[in-house]
Each structure stands twice: as structure tokens, then as C-alpha cells.
mmCIF file of C-alpha atoms in Angstrom:
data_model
loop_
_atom_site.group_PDB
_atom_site.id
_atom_site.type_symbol
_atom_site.label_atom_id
_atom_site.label_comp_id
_atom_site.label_asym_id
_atom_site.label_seq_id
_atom_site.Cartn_x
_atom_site.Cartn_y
_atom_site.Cartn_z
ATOM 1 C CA UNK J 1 0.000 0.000 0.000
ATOM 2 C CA UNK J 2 1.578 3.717 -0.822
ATOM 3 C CA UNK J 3 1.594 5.799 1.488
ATOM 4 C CA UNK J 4 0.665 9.505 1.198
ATOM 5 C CA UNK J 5 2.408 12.564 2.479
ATOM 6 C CA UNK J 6 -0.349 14.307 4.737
ATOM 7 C CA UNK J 7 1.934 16.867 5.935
ATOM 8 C CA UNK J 8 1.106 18.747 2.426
ATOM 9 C CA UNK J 9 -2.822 19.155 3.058
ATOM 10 C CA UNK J 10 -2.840 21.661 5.587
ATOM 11 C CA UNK J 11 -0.435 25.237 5.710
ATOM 12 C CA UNK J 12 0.117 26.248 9.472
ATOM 13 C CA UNK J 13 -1.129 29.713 10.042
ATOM 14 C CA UNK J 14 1.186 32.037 11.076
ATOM 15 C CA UNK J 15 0.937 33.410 14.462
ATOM 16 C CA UNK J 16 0.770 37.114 13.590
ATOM 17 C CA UNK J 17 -1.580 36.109 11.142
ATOM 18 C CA UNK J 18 -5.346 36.212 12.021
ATOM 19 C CA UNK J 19 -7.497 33.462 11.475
ATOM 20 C CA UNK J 20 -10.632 33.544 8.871
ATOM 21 C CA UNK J 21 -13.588 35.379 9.392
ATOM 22 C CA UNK J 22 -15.000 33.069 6.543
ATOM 23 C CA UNK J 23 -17.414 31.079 8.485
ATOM 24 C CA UNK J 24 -16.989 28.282 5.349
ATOM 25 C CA UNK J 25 -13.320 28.846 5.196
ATOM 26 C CA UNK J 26 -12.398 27.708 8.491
ATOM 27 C CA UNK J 27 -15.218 24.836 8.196
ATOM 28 C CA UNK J 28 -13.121 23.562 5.580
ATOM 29 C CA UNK J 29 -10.158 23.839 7.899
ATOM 30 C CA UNK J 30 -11.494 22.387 10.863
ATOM 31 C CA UNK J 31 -12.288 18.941 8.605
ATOM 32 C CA UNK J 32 -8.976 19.301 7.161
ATOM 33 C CA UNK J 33 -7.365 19.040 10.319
ATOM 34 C CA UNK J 34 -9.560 16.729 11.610
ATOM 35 C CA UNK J 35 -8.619 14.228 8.516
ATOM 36 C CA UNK J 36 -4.827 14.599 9.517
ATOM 37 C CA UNK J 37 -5.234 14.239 12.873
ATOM 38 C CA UNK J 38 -7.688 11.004 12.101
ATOM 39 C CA UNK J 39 -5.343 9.024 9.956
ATOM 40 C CA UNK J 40 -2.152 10.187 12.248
ATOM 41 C CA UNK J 41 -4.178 8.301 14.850
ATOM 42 C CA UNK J 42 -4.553 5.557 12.661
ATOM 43 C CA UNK J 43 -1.580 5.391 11.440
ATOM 44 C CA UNK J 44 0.619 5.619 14.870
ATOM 45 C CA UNK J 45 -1.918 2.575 16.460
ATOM 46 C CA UNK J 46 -1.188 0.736 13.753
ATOM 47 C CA UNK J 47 2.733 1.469 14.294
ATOM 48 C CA UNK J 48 2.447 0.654 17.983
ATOM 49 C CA UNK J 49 0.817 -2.448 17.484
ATOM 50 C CA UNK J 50 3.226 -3.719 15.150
ATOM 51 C CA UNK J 51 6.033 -2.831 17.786
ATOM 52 C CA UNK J 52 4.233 -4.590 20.377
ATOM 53 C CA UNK J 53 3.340 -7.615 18.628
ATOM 54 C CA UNK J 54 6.867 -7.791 16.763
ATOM 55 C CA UNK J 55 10.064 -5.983 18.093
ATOM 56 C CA UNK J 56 10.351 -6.135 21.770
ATOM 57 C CA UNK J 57 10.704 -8.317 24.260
ATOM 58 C CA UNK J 58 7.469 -9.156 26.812
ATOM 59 C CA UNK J 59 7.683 -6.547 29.196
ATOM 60 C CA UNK J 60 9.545 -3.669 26.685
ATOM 61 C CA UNK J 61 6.858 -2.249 25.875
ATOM 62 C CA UNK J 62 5.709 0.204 28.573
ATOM 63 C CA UNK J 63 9.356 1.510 28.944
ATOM 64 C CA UNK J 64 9.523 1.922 25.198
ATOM 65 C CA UNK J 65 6.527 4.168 25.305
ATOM 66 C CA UNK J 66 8.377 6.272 28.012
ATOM 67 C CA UNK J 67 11.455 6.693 25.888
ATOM 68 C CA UNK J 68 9.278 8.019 23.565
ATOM 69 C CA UNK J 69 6.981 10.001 25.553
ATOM 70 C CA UNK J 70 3.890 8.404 24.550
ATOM 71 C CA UNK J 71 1.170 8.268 27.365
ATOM 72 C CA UNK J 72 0.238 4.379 28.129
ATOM 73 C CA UNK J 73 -3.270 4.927 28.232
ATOM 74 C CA UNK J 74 -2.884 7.139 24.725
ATOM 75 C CA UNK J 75 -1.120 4.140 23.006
ATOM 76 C CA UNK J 76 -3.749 1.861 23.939
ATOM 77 C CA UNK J 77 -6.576 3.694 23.011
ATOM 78 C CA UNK J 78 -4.403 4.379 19.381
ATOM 79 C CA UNK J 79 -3.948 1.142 19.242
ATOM 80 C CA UNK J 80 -7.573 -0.117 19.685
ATOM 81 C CA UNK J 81 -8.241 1.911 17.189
ATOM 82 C CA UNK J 82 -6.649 0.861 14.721
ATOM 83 C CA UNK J 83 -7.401 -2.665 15.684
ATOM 84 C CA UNK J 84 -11.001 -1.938 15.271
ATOM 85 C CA UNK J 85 -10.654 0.313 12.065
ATOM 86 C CA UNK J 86 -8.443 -2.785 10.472
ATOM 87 C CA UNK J 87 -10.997 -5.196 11.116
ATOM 88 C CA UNK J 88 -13.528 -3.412 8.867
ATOM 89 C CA UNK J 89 -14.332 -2.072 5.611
ATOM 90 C CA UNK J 90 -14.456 1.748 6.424
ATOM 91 C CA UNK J 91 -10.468 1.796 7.285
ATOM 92 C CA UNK J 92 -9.355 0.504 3.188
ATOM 93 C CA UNK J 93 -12.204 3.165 1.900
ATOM 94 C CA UNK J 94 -10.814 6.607 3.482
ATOM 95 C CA UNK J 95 -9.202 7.966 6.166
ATOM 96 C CA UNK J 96 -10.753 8.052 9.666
ATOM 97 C CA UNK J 97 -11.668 11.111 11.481
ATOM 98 C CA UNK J 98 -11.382 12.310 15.241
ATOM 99 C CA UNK J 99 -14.919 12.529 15.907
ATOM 100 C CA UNK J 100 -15.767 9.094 14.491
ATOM 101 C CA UNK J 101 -12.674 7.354 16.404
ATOM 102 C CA UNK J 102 -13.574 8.376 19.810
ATOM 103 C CA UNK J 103 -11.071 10.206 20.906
ATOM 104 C CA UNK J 104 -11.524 12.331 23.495
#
């Protein structure tokens, strides 16, 4: 499967740089983001499951996620999700967003 370059989709807005006052033009934003931050979450459960599953040692695991600084309870619920989105047709159609992953 290619991947895709997501970093592309959205420009940062400058910080001396107001924001819209396009009502429409920062909806569009909003679901932007929300489709990067979506498949990132996606994408990094799916990474941390494969590490899990495949590269360390029983026990590893928890002190990798420290090295990293990745929260236990975040990796779990990143990786349950992409578990669940795997396991069905929705993830190989498009790319997952925040409020339909449960993230809170």
C-alpha cells in the first residue's frame, strides 16, 4: 500500500496572522485538520501495534513508550483503534476522522 504525504494538506497559520472570518473557510479547515489528525491516529496505532506484537521483548513495551513520551493509556486507546478500524471495511475506503474514532 503507498503511502501519502499528509503533511502537504494543511499550511500552518502564522501566528501574527489572524485566522478567517469566513465562516466556510475555516469549516473547511477544521475537517482538514480533523482528517490529519484522524489518519495520524490511525496510522501511529497501527505502528504501535506492530512494535508490540513484533520488536520487543514481553515486558519492553511500557518503557519503550516512556522513551518516547507516549502516554500508556494514549497508546492503547491508538492502538484499539486501529485494531477496530483494520478489522472493517471503512479503514481501506478513506481515512478516519477524530470525531468518528472516539477520541476524546
Amino acid at each position: 500500500m503507498e503511502r501519502k504525504d499528509i503533511t502537504q494538506q494543511v499550511v500552518e497559520t502564522p501566528r501574527d496572522q489572524a485566522l478567517s472570518t469566513n465562516l466556510t473557510q475555516i469549516t473547511t479547515e477544521i475537517k482538514s485538520y480533523q482528517s490529519i489528525a484522524g489518519q495520524s491516529i490511525f496510522e501511529i496505532g497501527n505502528r504501535l501495534n506492530w512494535v508490540k506484537e513484533n520488536d520487543l521483548s514481553h515486558g519492553e513495551f511500557g518503557a519503550w513508550l516512556d522513551s518516547i513520551n507516549i502516554n500508556h493509556d494514549t497508546a492503547n486507546r491508538f492502538m484499539k483503534i486501529a485494531k477496530e478500524l483494520s478489522n472493517c471495511h471503512f479503514a481501506r475506503r478513506r481515512t478516519p476522522k477524530v470525531a468518528s474514532l472516539g477520541v476524546r
